[in-house]
Coordinates of C-alpha atoms in Angstrom, one line a residue:
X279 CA 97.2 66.2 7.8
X280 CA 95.7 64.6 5.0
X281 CA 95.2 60.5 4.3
X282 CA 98.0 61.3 1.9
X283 CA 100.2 62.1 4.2
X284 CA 100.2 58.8 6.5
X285 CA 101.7 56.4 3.5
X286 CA 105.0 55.9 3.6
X287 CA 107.3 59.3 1.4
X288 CA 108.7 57.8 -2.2
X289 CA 111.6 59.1 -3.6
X290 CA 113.2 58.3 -6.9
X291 CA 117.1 59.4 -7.1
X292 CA 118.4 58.9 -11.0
X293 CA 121.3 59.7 -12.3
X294 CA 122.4 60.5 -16.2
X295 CA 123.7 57.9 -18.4
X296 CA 126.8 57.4 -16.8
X297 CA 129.5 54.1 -16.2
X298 CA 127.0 52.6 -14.0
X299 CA 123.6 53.4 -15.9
X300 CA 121.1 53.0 -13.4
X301 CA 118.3 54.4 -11.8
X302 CA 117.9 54.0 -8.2
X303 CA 114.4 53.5 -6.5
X304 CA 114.7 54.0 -3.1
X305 CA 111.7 53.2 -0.7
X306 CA 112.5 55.8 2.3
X307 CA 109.7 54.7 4.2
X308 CA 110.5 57.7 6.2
X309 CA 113.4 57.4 7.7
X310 CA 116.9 55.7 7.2
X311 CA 116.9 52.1 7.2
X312 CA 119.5 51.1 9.4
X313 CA 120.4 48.4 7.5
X314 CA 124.1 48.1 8.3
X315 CA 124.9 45.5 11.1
X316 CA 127.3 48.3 12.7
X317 CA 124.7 50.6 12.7
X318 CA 121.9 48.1 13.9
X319 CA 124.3 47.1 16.9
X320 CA 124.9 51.0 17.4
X321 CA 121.0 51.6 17.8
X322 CA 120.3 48.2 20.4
X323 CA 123.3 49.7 22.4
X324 CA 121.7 53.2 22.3
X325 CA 118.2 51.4 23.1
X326 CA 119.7 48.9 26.0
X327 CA 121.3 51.8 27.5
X328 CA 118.1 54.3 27.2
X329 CA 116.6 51.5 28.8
X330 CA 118.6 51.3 31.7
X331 CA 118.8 55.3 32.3
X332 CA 115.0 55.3 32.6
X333 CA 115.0 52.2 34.9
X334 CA 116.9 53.8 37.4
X335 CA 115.3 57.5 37.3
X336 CA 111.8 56.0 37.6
X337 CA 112.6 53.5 39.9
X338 CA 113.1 56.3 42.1
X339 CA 110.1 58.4 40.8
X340 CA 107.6 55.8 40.4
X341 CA 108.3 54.2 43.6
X342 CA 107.5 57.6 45.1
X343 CA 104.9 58.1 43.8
X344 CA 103.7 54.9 44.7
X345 CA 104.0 55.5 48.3
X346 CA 104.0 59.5 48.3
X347 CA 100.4 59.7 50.1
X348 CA 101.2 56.9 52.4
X349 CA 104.3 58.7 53.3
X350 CA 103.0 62.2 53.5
X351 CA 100.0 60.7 56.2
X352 CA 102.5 59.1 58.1
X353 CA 105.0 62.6 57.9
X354 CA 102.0 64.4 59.4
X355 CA 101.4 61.9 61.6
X356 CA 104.5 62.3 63.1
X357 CA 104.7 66.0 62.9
X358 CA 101.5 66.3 64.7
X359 CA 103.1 64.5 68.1
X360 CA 106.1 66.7 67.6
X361 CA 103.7 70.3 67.1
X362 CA 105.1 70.4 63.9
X363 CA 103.2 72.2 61.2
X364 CA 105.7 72.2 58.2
X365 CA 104.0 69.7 56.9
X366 CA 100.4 70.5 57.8
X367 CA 98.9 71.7 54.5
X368 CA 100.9 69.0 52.2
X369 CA 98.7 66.4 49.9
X370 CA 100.6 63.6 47.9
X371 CA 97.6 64.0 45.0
X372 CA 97.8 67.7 45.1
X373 CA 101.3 67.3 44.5
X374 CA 100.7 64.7 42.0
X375 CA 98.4 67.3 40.2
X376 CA 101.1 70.2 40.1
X377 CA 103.3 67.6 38.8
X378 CA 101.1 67.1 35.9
X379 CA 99.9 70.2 35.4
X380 CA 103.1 71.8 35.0
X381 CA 104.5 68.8 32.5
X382 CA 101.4 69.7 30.4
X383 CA 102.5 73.6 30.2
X384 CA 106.0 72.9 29.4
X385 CA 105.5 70.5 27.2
X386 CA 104.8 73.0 24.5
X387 CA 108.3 74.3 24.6
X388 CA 110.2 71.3 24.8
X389 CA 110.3 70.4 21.2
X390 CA 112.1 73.8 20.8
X391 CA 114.6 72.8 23.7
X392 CA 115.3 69.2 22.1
X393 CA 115.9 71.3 19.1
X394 CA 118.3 73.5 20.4
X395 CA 120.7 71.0 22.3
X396 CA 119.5 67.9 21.4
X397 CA 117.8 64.8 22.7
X398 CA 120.2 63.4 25.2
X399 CA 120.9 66.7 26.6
X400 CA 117.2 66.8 26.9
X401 CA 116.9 63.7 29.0
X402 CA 119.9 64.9 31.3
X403 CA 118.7 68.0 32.2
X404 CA 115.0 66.6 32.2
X405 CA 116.5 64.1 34.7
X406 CA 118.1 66.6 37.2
X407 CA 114.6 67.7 38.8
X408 CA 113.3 64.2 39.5
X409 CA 116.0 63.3 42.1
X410 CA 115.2 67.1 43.6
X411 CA 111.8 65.7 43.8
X412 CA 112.8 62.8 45.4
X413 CA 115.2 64.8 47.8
X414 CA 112.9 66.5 49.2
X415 CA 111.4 64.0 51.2
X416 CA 114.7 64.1 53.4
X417 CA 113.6 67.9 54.8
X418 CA 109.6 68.1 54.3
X419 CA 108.3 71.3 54.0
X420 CA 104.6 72.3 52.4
X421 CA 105.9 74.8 49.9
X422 CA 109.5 72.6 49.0
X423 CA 107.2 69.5 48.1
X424 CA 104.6 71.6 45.7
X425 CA 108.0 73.7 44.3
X426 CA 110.0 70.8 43.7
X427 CA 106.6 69.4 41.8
X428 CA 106.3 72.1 39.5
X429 CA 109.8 71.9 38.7
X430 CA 109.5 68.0 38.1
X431 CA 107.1 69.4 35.6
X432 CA 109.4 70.9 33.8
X433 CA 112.0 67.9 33.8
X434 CA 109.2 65.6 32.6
X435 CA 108.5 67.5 29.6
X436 CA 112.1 68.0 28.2
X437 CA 113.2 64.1 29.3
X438 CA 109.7 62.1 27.1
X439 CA 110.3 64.6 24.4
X440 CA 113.8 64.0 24.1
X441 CA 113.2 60.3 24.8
X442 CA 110.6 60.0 22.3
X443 CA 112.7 61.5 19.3
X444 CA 115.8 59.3 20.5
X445 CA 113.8 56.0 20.2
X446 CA 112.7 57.2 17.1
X447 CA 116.3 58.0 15.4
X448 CA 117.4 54.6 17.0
X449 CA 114.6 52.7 15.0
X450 CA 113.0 52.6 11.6
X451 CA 110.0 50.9 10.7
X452 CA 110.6 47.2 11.5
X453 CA 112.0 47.4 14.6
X454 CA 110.0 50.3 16.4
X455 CA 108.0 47.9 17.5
X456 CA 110.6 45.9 19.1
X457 CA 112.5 48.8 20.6
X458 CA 109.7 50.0 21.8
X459 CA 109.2 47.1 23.5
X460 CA 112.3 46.8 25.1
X461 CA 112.8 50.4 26.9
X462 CA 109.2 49.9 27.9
X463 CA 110.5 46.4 29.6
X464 CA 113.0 47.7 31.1
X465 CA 112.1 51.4 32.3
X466 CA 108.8 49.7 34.0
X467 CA 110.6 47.2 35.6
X468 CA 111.5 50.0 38.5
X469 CA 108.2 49.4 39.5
X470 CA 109.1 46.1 40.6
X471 CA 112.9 46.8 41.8
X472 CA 111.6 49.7 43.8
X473 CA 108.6 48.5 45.2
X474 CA 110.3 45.3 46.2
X475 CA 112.7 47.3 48.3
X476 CA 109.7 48.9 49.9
X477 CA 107.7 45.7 50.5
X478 CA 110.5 44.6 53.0
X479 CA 111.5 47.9 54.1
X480 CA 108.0 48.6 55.2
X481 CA 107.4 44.7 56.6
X482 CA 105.8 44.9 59.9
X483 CA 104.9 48.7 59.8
X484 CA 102.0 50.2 61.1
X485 CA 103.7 53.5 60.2
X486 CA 106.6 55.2 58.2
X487 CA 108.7 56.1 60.8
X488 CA 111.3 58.5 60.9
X489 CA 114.3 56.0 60.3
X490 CA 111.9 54.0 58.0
X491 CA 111.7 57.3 55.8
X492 CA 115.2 58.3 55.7
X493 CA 116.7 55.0 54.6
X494 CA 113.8 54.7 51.5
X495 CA 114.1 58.2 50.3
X496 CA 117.9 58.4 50.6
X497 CA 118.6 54.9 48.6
X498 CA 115.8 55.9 46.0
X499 CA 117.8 59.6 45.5
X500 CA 120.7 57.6 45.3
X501 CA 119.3 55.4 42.2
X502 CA 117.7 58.4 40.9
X503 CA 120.8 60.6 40.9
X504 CA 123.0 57.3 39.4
X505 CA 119.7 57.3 36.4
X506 CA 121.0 61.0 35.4
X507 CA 124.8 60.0 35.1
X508 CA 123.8 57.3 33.4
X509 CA 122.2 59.8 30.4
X510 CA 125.4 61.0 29.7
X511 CA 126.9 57.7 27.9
X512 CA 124.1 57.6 25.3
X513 CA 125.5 58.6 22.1
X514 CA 125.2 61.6 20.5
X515 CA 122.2 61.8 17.9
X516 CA 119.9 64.2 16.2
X517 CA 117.9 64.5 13.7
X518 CA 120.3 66.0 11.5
X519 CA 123.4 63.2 12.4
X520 CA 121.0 60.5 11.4
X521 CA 119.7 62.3 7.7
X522 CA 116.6 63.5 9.1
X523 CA 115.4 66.7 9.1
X524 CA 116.3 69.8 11.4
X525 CA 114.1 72.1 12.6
X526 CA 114.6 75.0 14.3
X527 CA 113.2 75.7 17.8
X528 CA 110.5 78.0 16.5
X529 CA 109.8 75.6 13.5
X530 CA 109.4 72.5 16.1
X531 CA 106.6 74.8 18.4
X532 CA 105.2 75.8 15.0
X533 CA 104.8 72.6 13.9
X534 CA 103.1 71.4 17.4
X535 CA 100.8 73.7 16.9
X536 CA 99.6 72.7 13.0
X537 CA 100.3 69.1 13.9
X538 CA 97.7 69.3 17.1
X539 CA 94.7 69.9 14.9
X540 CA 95.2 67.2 12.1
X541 CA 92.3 64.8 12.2
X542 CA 94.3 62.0 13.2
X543 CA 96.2 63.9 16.1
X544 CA 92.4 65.2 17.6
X545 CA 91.5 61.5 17.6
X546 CA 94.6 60.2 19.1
X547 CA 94.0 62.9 22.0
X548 CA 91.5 60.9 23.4
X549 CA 93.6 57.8 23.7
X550 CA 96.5 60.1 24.9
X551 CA 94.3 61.3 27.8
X552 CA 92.8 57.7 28.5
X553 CA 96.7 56.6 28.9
X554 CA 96.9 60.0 31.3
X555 CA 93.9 58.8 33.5
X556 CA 94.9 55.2 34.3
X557 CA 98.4 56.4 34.5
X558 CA 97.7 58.4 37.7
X559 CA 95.2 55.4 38.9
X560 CA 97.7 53.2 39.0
X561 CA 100.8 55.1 39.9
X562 CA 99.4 57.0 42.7
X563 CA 95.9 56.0 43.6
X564 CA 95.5 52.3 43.7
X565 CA 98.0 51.1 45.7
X566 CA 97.4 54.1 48.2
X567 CA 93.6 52.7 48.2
X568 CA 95.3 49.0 49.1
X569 CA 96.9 50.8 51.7
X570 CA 93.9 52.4 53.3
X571 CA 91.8 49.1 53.1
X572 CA 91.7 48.3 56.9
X573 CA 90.2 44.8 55.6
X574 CA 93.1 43.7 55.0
X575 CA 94.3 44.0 58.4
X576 CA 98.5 44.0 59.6
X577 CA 99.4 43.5 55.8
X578 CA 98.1 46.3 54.4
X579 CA 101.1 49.3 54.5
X580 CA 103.2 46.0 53.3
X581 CA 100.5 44.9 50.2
X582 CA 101.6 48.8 48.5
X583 CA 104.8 47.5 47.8
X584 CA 103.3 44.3 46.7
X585 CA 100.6 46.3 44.2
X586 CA 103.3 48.3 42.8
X587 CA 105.6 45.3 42.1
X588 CA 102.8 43.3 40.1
X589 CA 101.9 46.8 38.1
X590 CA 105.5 46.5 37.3
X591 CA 105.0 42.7 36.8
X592 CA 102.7 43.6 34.0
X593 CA 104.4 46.2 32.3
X594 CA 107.5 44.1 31.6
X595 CA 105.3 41.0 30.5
X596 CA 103.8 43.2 28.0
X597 CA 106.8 45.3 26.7
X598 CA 109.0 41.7 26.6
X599 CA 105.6 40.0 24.6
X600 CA 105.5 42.9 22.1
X601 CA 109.9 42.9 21.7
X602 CA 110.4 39.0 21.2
X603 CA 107.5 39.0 18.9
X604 CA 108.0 42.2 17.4
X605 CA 108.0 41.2 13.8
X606 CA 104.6 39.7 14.0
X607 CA 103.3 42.2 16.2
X608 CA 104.3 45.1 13.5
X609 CA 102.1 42.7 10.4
X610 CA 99.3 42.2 13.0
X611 CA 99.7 46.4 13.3
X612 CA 99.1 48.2 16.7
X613 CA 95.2 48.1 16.9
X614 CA 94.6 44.2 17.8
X615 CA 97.0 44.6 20.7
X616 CA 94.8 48.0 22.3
X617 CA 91.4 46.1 21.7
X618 CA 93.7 43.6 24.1
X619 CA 94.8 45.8 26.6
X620 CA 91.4 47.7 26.6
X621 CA 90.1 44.1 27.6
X622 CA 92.1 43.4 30.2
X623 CA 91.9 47.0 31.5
X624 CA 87.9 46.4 31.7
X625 CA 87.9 43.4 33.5
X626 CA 91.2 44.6 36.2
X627 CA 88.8 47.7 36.9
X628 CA 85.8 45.8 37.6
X629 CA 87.4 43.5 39.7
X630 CA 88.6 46.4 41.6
X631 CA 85.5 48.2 42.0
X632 CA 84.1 45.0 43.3
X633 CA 86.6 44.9 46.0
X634 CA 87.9 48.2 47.1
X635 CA 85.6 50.3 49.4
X636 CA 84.4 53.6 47.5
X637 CA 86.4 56.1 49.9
X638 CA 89.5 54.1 50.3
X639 CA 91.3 57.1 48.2
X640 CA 90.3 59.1 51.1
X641 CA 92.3 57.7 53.7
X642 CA 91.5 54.7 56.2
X643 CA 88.3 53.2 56.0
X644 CA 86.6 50.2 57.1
X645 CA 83.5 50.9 54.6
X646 CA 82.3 48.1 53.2
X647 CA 83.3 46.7 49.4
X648 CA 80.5 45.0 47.1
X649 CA 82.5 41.9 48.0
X650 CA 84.8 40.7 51.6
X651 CA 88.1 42.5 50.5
X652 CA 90.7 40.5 49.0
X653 CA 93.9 40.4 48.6
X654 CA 95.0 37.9 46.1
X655 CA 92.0 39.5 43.7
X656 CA 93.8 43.0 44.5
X657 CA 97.5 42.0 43.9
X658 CA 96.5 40.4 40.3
X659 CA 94.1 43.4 39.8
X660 CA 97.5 45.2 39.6
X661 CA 99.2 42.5 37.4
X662 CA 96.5 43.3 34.7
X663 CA 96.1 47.2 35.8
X664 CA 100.0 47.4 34.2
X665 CA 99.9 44.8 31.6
X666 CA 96.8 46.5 29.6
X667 CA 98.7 50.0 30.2
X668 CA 102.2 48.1 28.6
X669 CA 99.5 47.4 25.5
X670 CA 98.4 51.2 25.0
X671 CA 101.6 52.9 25.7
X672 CA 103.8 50.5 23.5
X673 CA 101.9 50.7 20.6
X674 CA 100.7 54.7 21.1
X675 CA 104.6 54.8 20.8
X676 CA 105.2 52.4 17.7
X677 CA 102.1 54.3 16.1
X678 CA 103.7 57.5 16.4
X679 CA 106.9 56.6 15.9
X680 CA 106.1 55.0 12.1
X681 CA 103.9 58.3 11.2
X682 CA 106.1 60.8 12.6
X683 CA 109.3 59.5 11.4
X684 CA 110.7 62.8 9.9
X685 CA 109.9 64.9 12.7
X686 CA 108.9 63.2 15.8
X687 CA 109.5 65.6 18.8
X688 CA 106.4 67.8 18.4
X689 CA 104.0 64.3 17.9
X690 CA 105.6 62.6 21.3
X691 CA 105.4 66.6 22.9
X692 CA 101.5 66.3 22.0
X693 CA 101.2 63.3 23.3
X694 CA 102.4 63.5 26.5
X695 CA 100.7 67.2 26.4
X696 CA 97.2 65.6 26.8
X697 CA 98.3 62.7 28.7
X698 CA 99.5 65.2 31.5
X699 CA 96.5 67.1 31.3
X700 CA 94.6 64.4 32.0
X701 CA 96.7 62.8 34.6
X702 CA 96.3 66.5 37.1
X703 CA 92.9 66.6 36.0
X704 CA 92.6 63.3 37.4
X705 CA 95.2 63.6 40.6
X706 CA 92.6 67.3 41.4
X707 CA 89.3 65.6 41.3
X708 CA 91.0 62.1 43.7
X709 CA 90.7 63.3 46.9
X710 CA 87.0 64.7 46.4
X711 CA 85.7 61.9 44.1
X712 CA 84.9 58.5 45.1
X713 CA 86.6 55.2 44.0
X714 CA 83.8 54.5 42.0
X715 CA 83.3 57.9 40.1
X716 CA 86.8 57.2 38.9
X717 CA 86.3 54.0 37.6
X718 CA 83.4 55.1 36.0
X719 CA 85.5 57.8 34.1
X720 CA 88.0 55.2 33.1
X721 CA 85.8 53.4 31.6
X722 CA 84.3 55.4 29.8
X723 CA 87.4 57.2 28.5
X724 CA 89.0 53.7 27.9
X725 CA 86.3 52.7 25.3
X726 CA 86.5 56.5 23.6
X727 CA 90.3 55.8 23.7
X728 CA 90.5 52.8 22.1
X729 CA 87.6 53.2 18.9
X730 CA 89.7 56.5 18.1
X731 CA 92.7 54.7 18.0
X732 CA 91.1 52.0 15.7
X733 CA 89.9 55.4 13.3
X734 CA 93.3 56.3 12.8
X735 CA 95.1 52.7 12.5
X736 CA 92.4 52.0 10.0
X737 CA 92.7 55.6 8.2
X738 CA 96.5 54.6 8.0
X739 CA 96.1 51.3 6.6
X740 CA 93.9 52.4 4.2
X741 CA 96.4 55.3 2.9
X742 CA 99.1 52.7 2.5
X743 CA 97.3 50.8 0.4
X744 CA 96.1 53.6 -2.4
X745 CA 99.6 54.7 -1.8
X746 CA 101.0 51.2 -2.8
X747 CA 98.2 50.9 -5.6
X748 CA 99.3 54.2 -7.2
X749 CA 103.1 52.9 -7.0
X750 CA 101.9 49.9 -8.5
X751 CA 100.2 51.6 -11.2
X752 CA 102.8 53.8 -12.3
X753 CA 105.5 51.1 -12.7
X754 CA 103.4 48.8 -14.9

């Protein structure tokens, strides 16, 4: 894609000298304006209720994944007093990885499936297989925990692709920002529902016993299951309903593949996979690190829960900052708010690789940090862990959202393509690799991430304004 193709499409519709003798100038801007109160409640509706949908399915998911590797220890724990061996072979991060690695796969057909029947029908049938995943917790087996993850795969890849494209046809250019925003708010606040049920459910446990197990897993199937009916009162849109264009299912993978190598796609890759990284850090591996810090004595199994609340803490302070202020956010543009998040991303990693011993992503340890572990310093690490990723991910989505406008499926496919790939890249290399070595990476990746980013916010900018300077020249 060429600078050119960034500003915004003009398009002059004039009519012969008729009654009314005009000539209309109409700004697209690329996409439908939304400018009908009717309509504009319609679209908050559709947004609230998105919202809401995702809040429940993740709250299930993400509280999961939270806890999976302190649940699967604690499953072979008790298998192993029983001679059980069902279990015996099962790894929370190696299911994480399958996870991931399958989303990355399918990804690249589910433009073509959210062509074919549509957006919400995406995110319903993309739904169904996280509340299997969830499920099968209640019966675990070795080979039902890895299926079930490659399936989630699947389901993860149809549900952001269809989500991605519905936010978009619910939004136009000033209020992407904003809706953005708000279904970030809301789907991350299951981190703090769910992990608040888990922080007194697992009060006073040295394990996850049987009883403790079957109570979590069955209410969060419950909430996930509820998520998936929700789906189904979105209303109806496409591309097509809202005066965008269609494309066909071998158009959309077509157009995935042209759109991955455009200049500013390759340098968004390396923020996508940055957002992929921390993503499985702090969804799966710091709160399990918490959990294996014997430092912090009888509280530890309880202070999971409590890291995954404050992640979730941050998430909705972010997505609520960037919705109430979303008309000064959209003139600041997306960039200032990523140099923020990359800021407090750097300093809530540091802190953390202070305080957390190098192998607690191993499994128990009483290795010494750089400092005496703490636990305040830990919780707020997590506060600031989810409030820079509520930066990136909220504006990675308003950035795409405003570029893409015509045709978003095969940009959100892409970047939840490379964000996948990094997050099982990440989830393989967690149970060999030391705290430390994966802090390092982040780091790295995180100040890659965010000058690429900058490129392409700059390469835009500058596009709009020869684009407005030619409009300006040719109306004089």
């Amino acid at each position: 894609m060429m600078d050119s193709d960034l500003a915004p499409r003009q398009r002059i519709l004039s009519r012969e000298d008729d009654d009314d003798s005009s000539v209309l100038i109409q700004a697209e801007m690329g996409r439908n304006t939304n400018s009908e109160p009717s309509l504009e409640r319609r679209n908050m509706k559709n947004v609230l209720l998105l919202g809401v949908s995702f809040l429940l399915v993740f709250t299930a998911f993400q509280t999961m994944g939270n806890i999976q590797q302190t649940l699967v220890q604690s499953i072979q724990s008790e298998y192993e007093k029983e001679n059980k061996t069902d279990f015996a072979g099962a790894n929370g991060y190696t299911s994480q990885s399958i996870i991931y690695a399958s989303f990355a796969v399918f990804n690249w057909i589910a433009p073509s499936v959210v062509s074919v029947i549509g957006p919400k029908m995406s995110m319903f049938l993309g739904s169904i297989p996280y509340a299997l995943f969830v499920g099968s917790f209640l019966i675990p087996m070795t080979w039902l925990l890895y299926l079930t993850s490659a399936i989630l795969g699947f389901g993860a890849a149809v549900i952001w692709t269809g989500q991605g494209n519905y936010l978009t046809l619910c939004s136009n250019d000033a209020t992407m920002t904003r809706n953005s925003g708000i279904f970030w708010a809301l789907m991350q606040s299951s981190f703090l529902i769910g992990n608040i049920f888990v922080f007194f459910v697992f009060a006073g446990a040295d394990t996850i016993s049987y009883d403790i197990r079957m109570v979590t897993v069955g209410v969060l199937f419950g909430v996930g299951a509820l998520g998936t009916l929700f789906i189904l009162f979105l209303n109806n849109l496409s591309n097509s309903s809202e005066g965008r264009k269609e494309t066909s299912a071998l158009g959309a993978f077509k157009n995935s593949v042209s759109l991955f190598f455009t200049k500013e796609m390759l340098l968004l890759s390396l923020t996508f996979a940055y957002t992929g990284i921390s993503l499985s850090f702090l969804a799966g591996v710091y709160s399990t690190c918490i959990g294996n810090t014997l430092a912090f004595g009888d509280m530890a199994k309880q202070l999971v829960g409590l890291s995954g609340m404050f992640i979730g803490v941050g998430e909705i302070v972010g997505g609520l900052l960037f919705s109430i202020f979303g008309k000064k956010t959209a003139r600041w543009g997306q960039d200032p708010i990523v140099l923020f998040g990359f800021v407090t991303h750097v300093v809530g990693f540091f802190i953390v690789f202070l305080n957390i011993p190098a192998d607690a992503n191993m499994g128990p340890t009483d290795t010494e940090a750089f400092i005496t572990p703490n636990a305040f310093l830990a919780i707020f690490c997590s506060f600031l862990i989810g409030f820079g990723d509520s930066c990136f991910n909220t504006q990675i989505y308003s950035l795409i959202g405003i570029m893409y406008s015509e045709d978003s499926a095969p940009a959100f496919m892409l970047f939840k393509f490379v964000q996948s790939i990094a997050s099982a890249i990440s989830f393989f290399y967690t149970p060999y690799t030391s705290v430390h070595i994966q802090l390092l990476i982040i780091g790295i990746l995180a100040f890659s991430g965010t000058v690429t980013f900058w490129i392409v916010c700059f390469l835009r900018k500058r596009s709009l304004a020869n684009s407005n300077s030619t409009i300006a020249i040719s109306t004089e």
